[in-house]
Amino acid sequence: MKGLISGIVGAMFIFWGCAPVEEKPLVISVDTWIGASPLYYAHATGWLKEANIQILQAGSIEENLNLYETNASDVVTGTEHEYFRLKEFHKDLIPVIIYDRSYGGDVILSNRTLQQLLQPDTKMSVYVELDTVGEDMLNYLIVEHNLSKDKMKIYNRSQEEIKRVGNPNSNEAFIMITYNPHDLALKKQGFKEIASSKNDHYVVVDSFMTSRQVYNQHKKQLQTLKALMDKAVSSYQNNPKLFYKTVKPYLNNVGFEEFEQMRANIRWINNETLSPVMKKKLEEMNYPVAELIYFNEVRR
């Protein structure tokens, strides 16, 4: 009897030992941003699930970074500002896929013209998410137009708060630093654009970032992610309205015309490497490009 039980236990051990172990999914955290639409599309169509990739959509840049900081995600999206910010505490962090360049998607709005803001007696209230690319945008504006910070009262606010604080008809001068789709509400209120990332001096790119360890362990999966992003962009080019309907819930349900306006403000980087000009600008700011996954590499 004892031998029979031992045999059964041994058989069970062999059976369990041979059972396939489900691999843990690669988790990507991302905030709400028009440039990330191909990722939303790949998620909604089930492509990511087939590749064993999941996404966590955060309500803000800060929440997105926090998901990575607390190990809720393996990969995080962000601009070069978020890269350098995370790099302080995650020394092995690298960007692996640059998926867009902001080309007017990051904007600076005001209820005054630039000429009025440049007047010596004009004081202004500035609303910005500090320690994000919004702060970089403010610094670009200051340098380009030689604005004095002494004339500014700077308030650190989330994008949802920024949409609620300003009054375009106020006697007070406001500067609101935001990005698509959050700028739509402010423009509807009456705020006007005074600067954007369409200016080549305002360099803003978005990438997937992760540790070198995760990169080495999941390189094939990350190559698949790059291919799926390119496939999603092609889906947009083939049928913009279907693409829009698919990603609409991830972008606060904006209308198709608004979606198209926002899409014109970014350049998805697919099927090709970075342009030499953009690559040079990134290298000048010590943003690493050596480990980036390109379309041609995925096809090999």
mmCIF file of N, CA and C in Angstrom, residues 93-158:
data_model
loop_
_atom_site.group_PDB
_atom_site.id
_atom_site.type_symbol
_atom_site.label_atom_id
_atom_site.label_comp_id
_atom_site.label_asym_id
_atom_site.label_seq_id
_atom_site.Cartn_x
_atom_site.Cartn_y
_atom_site.Cartn_z
ATOM 1 N N LEU A 93 18.291 52.533 -16.152
ATOM 2 C CA LEU A 93 17.151 52.842 -17.021
ATOM 3 C C LEU A 93 17.632 53.233 -18.417
ATOM 4 N N ILE A 94 16.937 52.708 -19.435
ATOM 5 C CA ILE A 94 17.262 53.071 -20.820
ATOM 6 C C ILE A 94 15.961 53.225 -21.614
ATOM 7 N N PRO A 95 15.943 54.155 -22.582
ATOM 8 C CA PRO A 95 14.817 54.198 -23.523
ATOM 9 C C PRO A 95 15.021 53.112 -24.562
ATOM 10 N N VAL A 96 13.950 52.362 -24.880
ATOM 11 C CA VAL A 96 14.105 51.256 -25.826
ATOM 12 C C VAL A 96 13.341 51.462 -27.136
ATOM 13 N N ILE A 97 12.263 52.229 -27.091
ATOM 14 C CA ILE A 97 11.502 52.531 -28.312
ATOM 15 C C ILE A 97 11.026 53.974 -28.229
ATOM 16 N N ILE A 98 11.463 54.818 -29.152
ATOM 17 C CA ILE A 98 10.873 56.152 -29.277
ATOM 18 C C ILE A 98 9.699 56.028 -30.236
ATOM 19 N N TYR A 99 8.505 56.373 -29.769
ATOM 20 C CA TYR A 99 7.329 56.148 -30.606
ATOM 21 C C TYR A 99 6.700 57.425 -31.143
ATOM 22 N N ASP A 100 7.097 58.594 -30.642
ATOM 23 C CA ASP A 100 6.585 59.817 -31.251
ATOM 24 C C ASP A 100 7.464 61.008 -30.914
ATOM 25 N N ARG A 101 7.311 62.007 -31.746
ATOM 26 C CA ARG A 101 7.840 63.330 -31.452
ATOM 27 C C ARG A 101 6.654 64.274 -31.335
ATOM 28 N N SER A 102 6.621 65.036 -30.261
ATOM 29 C CA SER A 102 5.583 66.056 -30.124
ATOM 30 C C SER A 102 5.875 67.165 -31.129
ATOM 31 N N TYR A 103 4.905 67.428 -31.990
ATOM 32 C CA TYR A 103 5.080 68.428 -33.043
ATOM 33 C C TYR A 103 3.932 69.429 -32.949
ATOM 34 N N GLY A 104 3.854 70.068 -31.789
ATOM 35 C CA GLY A 104 2.748 70.966 -31.493
ATOM 36 C C GLY A 104 1.805 70.385 -30.461
ATOM 37 N N GLY A 105 2.072 69.155 -30.014
ATOM 38 C CA GLY A 105 1.219 68.501 -29.024
ATOM 39 C C GLY A 105 1.400 69.041 -27.628
ATOM 40 N N ASP A 106 2.588 69.579 -27.330
ATOM 41 C CA ASP A 106 2.837 70.267 -26.061
ATOM 42 C C ASP A 106 2.729 71.754 -26.339
ATOM 43 N N VAL A 107 1.882 72.423 -25.578
ATOM 44 C CA VAL A 107 1.566 73.809 -25.904
ATOM 45 C C VAL A 107 1.630 74.717 -24.681
ATOM 46 N N ILE A 108 1.844 75.988 -24.968
ATOM 47 C CA ILE A 108 1.775 77.032 -23.945
ATOM 48 C C ILE A 108 0.667 77.992 -24.361
ATOM 49 N N LEU A 109 -0.305 78.152 -23.477
ATOM 50 C CA LEU A 109 -1.469 78.992 -23.753
ATOM 51 C C LEU A 109 -1.465 80.204 -22.831
ATOM 52 N N SER A 110 -2.136 81.252 -23.264
ATOM 53 C CA SER A 110 -2.228 82.458 -22.438
ATOM 54 C C SER A 110 -3.475 83.251 -22.806
ATOM 55 N N ASN A 111 -3.863 84.135 -21.910
ATOM 56 C CA ASN A 111 -4.925 85.093 -22.225
ATOM 57 C C ASN A 111 -4.324 86.437 -22.639
ATOM 58 N N ARG A 112 -3.023 86.430 -22.910
ATOM 59 C CA ARG A 112 -2.314 87.601 -23.405
ATOM 60 C C ARG A 112 -1.469 87.195 -24.611
ATOM 61 N N THR A 113 -1.151 88.153 -25.460
ATOM 62 C CA THR A 113 -0.234 87.882 -26.565
ATOM 63 C C THR A 113 1.190 87.879 -26.025
ATOM 64 N N LEU A 114 2.099 87.333 -26.828
ATOM 65 C CA LEU A 114 3.515 87.358 -26.428
ATOM 66 C C LEU A 114 3.999 88.786 -26.231
ATOM 67 N N GLN A 115 3.563 89.672 -27.109
ATOM 68 C CA GLN A 115 3.979 91.074 -27.014
ATOM 69 C C GLN A 115 3.537 91.677 -25.675
ATOM 70 N N GLN A 116 2.328 91.345 -25.250
ATOM 71 C CA GLN A 116 1.840 91.853 -23.968
ATOM 72 C C GLN A 116 2.617 91.256 -22.796
ATOM 73 N N LEU A 117 2.954 89.972 -22.901
ATOM 74 C CA LEU A 117 3.707 89.326 -21.826
ATOM 75 C C LEU A 117 5.122 89.893 -21.705
ATOM 76 N N LEU A 118 5.654 90.385 -22.818
ATOM 77 C CA LEU A 118 7.011 90.928 -22.821
ATOM 78 C C LEU A 118 7.093 92.354 -22.289
ATOM 79 N N GLN A 119 5.952 92.978 -22.050
ATOM 80 C CA GLN A 119 5.959 94.338 -21.509
ATOM 81 C C GLN A 119 6.564 94.338 -20.103
ATOM 82 N N PRO A 120 7.404 95.317 -19.779
ATOM 83 C CA PRO A 120 8.119 95.329 -18.486
ATOM 84 C C PRO A 120 7.202 95.259 -17.262
ATOM 85 N N ASP A 121 6.001 95.839 -17.360
ATOM 86 C CA ASP A 121 5.127 95.895 -16.185
ATOM 87 C C ASP A 121 4.147 94.732 -16.103
ATOM 88 N N THR A 122 4.238 93.742 -17.009
ATOM 89 C CA THR A 122 3.306 92.613 -17.004
ATOM 90 C C THR A 122 3.781 91.523 -16.053
ATOM 91 N N LYS A 123 2.977 91.262 -15.031
ATOM 92 C CA LYS A 123 3.231 90.132 -14.131
ATOM 93 C C LYS A 123 2.253 89.031 -14.509
ATOM 94 N N MET A 124 2.652 87.806 -14.291
ATOM 95 C CA MET A 124 1.821 86.704 -14.783
ATOM 96 C C MET A 124 1.799 85.536 -13.805
ATOM 97 N N SER A 125 0.671 84.823 -13.807
ATOM 98 C CA SER A 125 0.527 83.582 -13.044
ATOM 99 C C SER A 125 0.732 82.416 -14.003
ATOM 100 N N VAL A 126 1.665 81.541 -13.658
ATOM 101 C CA VAL A 126 2.021 80.413 -14.525
ATOM 102 C C VAL A 126 1.554 79.117 -13.866
ATOM 103 N N TYR A 127 0.768 78.332 -14.598
ATOM 104 C CA TYR A 127 0.278 77.051 -14.107
ATOM 105 C C TYR A 127 0.922 75.936 -14.919
ATOM 106 N N VAL A 128 1.647 75.053 -14.225
ATOM 107 C CA VAL A 128 2.453 74.036 -14.899
ATOM 108 C C VAL A 128 2.624 72.836 -13.975
ATOM 109 N N GLU A 129 2.725 71.654 -14.573
ATOM 110 C CA GLU A 129 3.114 70.463 -13.812
ATOM 111 C C GLU A 129 4.632 70.483 -13.686
ATOM 112 N N LEU A 130 5.118 70.849 -12.513
ATOM 113 C CA LEU A 130 6.562 70.910 -12.328
ATOM 114 C C LEU A 130 7.175 69.515 -12.356
ATOM 115 N N ASP A 131 8.444 69.480 -12.689
ATOM 116 C CA ASP A 131 9.205 68.234 -12.805
ATOM 117 C C ASP A 131 8.600 67.290 -13.845
ATOM 118 N N THR A 132 8.040 67.902 -14.899
ATOM 119 C CA THR A 132 7.601 67.167 -16.086
ATOM 120 C C THR A 132 8.117 67.951 -17.291
ATOM 121 N N VAL A 133 7.787 67.480 -18.482
ATOM 122 C CA VAL A 133 8.216 68.198 -19.676
ATOM 123 C C VAL A 133 7.581 69.588 -19.738
ATOM 124 N N GLY A 134 6.489 69.800 -19.000
ATOM 125 C CA GLY A 134 5.886 71.125 -18.924
ATOM 126 C C GLY A 134 6.857 72.155 -18.386
ATOM 127 N N GLU A 135 7.664 71.766 -17.428
ATOM 128 C CA GLU A 135 8.678 72.663 -16.882
ATOM 129 C C GLU A 135 9.741 72.963 -17.938
ATOM 130 N N ASP A 136 10.092 71.953 -18.740
ATOM 131 C CA ASP A 136 11.030 72.177 -19.844
ATOM 132 C C ASP A 136 10.448 73.181 -20.838
ATOM 133 N N MET A 137 9.159 73.032 -21.134
ATOM 134 C CA MET A 137 8.501 73.952 -22.067
ATOM 135 C C MET A 137 8.568 75.385 -21.542
ATOM 136 N N LEU A 138 8.335 75.559 -20.251
ATOM 137 C CA LEU A 138 8.422 76.891 -19.653
ATOM 138 C C LEU A 138 9.832 77.451 -19.802
ATOM 139 N N ASN A 139 10.834 76.627 -19.544
ATOM 140 C CA ASN A 139 12.215 77.097 -19.663
ATOM 141 C C ASN A 139 12.575 77.427 -21.114
ATOM 142 N N TYR A 140 12.068 76.634 -22.070
ATOM 143 C CA TYR A 140 12.279 76.949 -23.486
ATOM 144 C C TYR A 140 11.708 78.332 -23.811
ATOM 145 N N LEU A 141 10.500 78.600 -23.306
ATOM 146 C CA LEU A 141 9.832 79.885 -23.558
ATOM 147 C C LEU A 141 10.638 81.038 -22.964
ATOM 148 N N ILE A 142 11.117 80.853 -21.744
ATOM 149 C CA ILE A 142 11.885 81.895 -21.056
ATOM 150 C C ILE A 142 13.160 82.227 -21.826
ATOM 151 N N VAL A 143 13.861 81.170 -22.283
ATOM 152 C CA VAL A 143 15.118 81.379 -23.009
ATOM 153 C C VAL A 143 14.862 82.018 -24.372
ATOM 154 N N GLU A 144 13.859 81.508 -25.088
ATOM 155 C CA GLU A 144 13.598 81.994 -26.447
ATOM 156 C C GLU A 144 13.200 83.468 -26.463
ATOM 157 N N HIS A 145 12.440 83.891 -25.458
ATOM 158 C CA HIS A 145 11.920 85.267 -25.473
ATOM 159 C C HIS A 145 12.506 86.148 -24.370
ATOM 160 N N ASN A 146 13.521 85.602 -23.681
ATOM 161 C CA ASN A 146 14.203 86.382 -22.641
ATOM 162 C C ASN A 146 13.214 86.924 -21.604
ATOM 163 N N LEU A 147 12.286 86.065 -21.203
ATOM 164 C CA LEU A 147 11.321 86.437 -20.175
ATOM 165 C C LEU A 147 11.967 86.363 -18.797
ATOM 166 N N SER A 148 11.531 87.191 -17.903
ATOM 167 C CA SER A 148 12.075 87.198 -16.545
ATOM 168 C C SER A 148 11.200 86.357 -15.621
ATOM 169 N N LYS A 149 11.827 85.432 -14.888
ATOM 170 C CA LYS A 149 11.093 84.627 -13.916
ATOM 171 C C LYS A 149 10.617 85.479 -12.751
ATOM 172 N N ASP A 150 11.254 86.623 -12.562
ATOM 173 C CA ASP A 150 10.848 87.512 -11.471
ATOM 174 C C ASP A 150 9.429 88.041 -11.679
ATOM 175 N N LYS A 151 8.977 88.039 -12.930
ATOM 176 C CA LYS A 151 7.629 88.528 -13.237
ATOM 177 C C LYS A 151 6.577 87.419 -13.099
ATOM 178 N N MET A 152 7.034 86.199 -12.765
ATOM 179 C CA MET A 152 6.141 85.050 -12.759
ATOM 180 C C MET A 152 5.862 84.534 -11.349
ATOM 181 N N LYS A 153 4.613 84.222 -11.104
ATOM 182 C CA LYS A 153 4.223 83.480 -9.916
ATOM 183 C C LYS A 153 3.851 82.090 -10.399
ATOM 184 N N ILE A 154 4.679 81.100 -10.072
ATOM 185 C CA ILE A 154 4.540 79.765 -10.645
ATOM 186 C C ILE A 154 3.790 78.840 -9.684
ATOM 187 N N TYR A 155 2.737 78.198 -10.218
ATOM 188 C CA TYR A 155 1.920 77.272 -9.446
ATOM 189 C C TYR A 155 2.079 75.865 -10.011
ATOM 190 N N ASN A 156 2.376 74.915 -9.147
ATOM 191 C CA ASN A 156 2.500 73.515 -9.551
ATOM 192 C C ASN A 156 1.122 72.866 -9.481
ATOM 193 N N ARG A 157 0.566 72.501 -10.644
ATOM 194 C CA ARG A 157 -0.781 71.945 -10.700
ATOM 195 C C ARG A 157 -0.832 70.753 -11.665
ATOM 196 N N SER A 158 -1.733 69.810 -11.393
ATOM 197 C CA SER A 158 -1.967 68.705 -12.327
ATOM 198 C C SER A 158 -2.731 69.240 -13.541
#
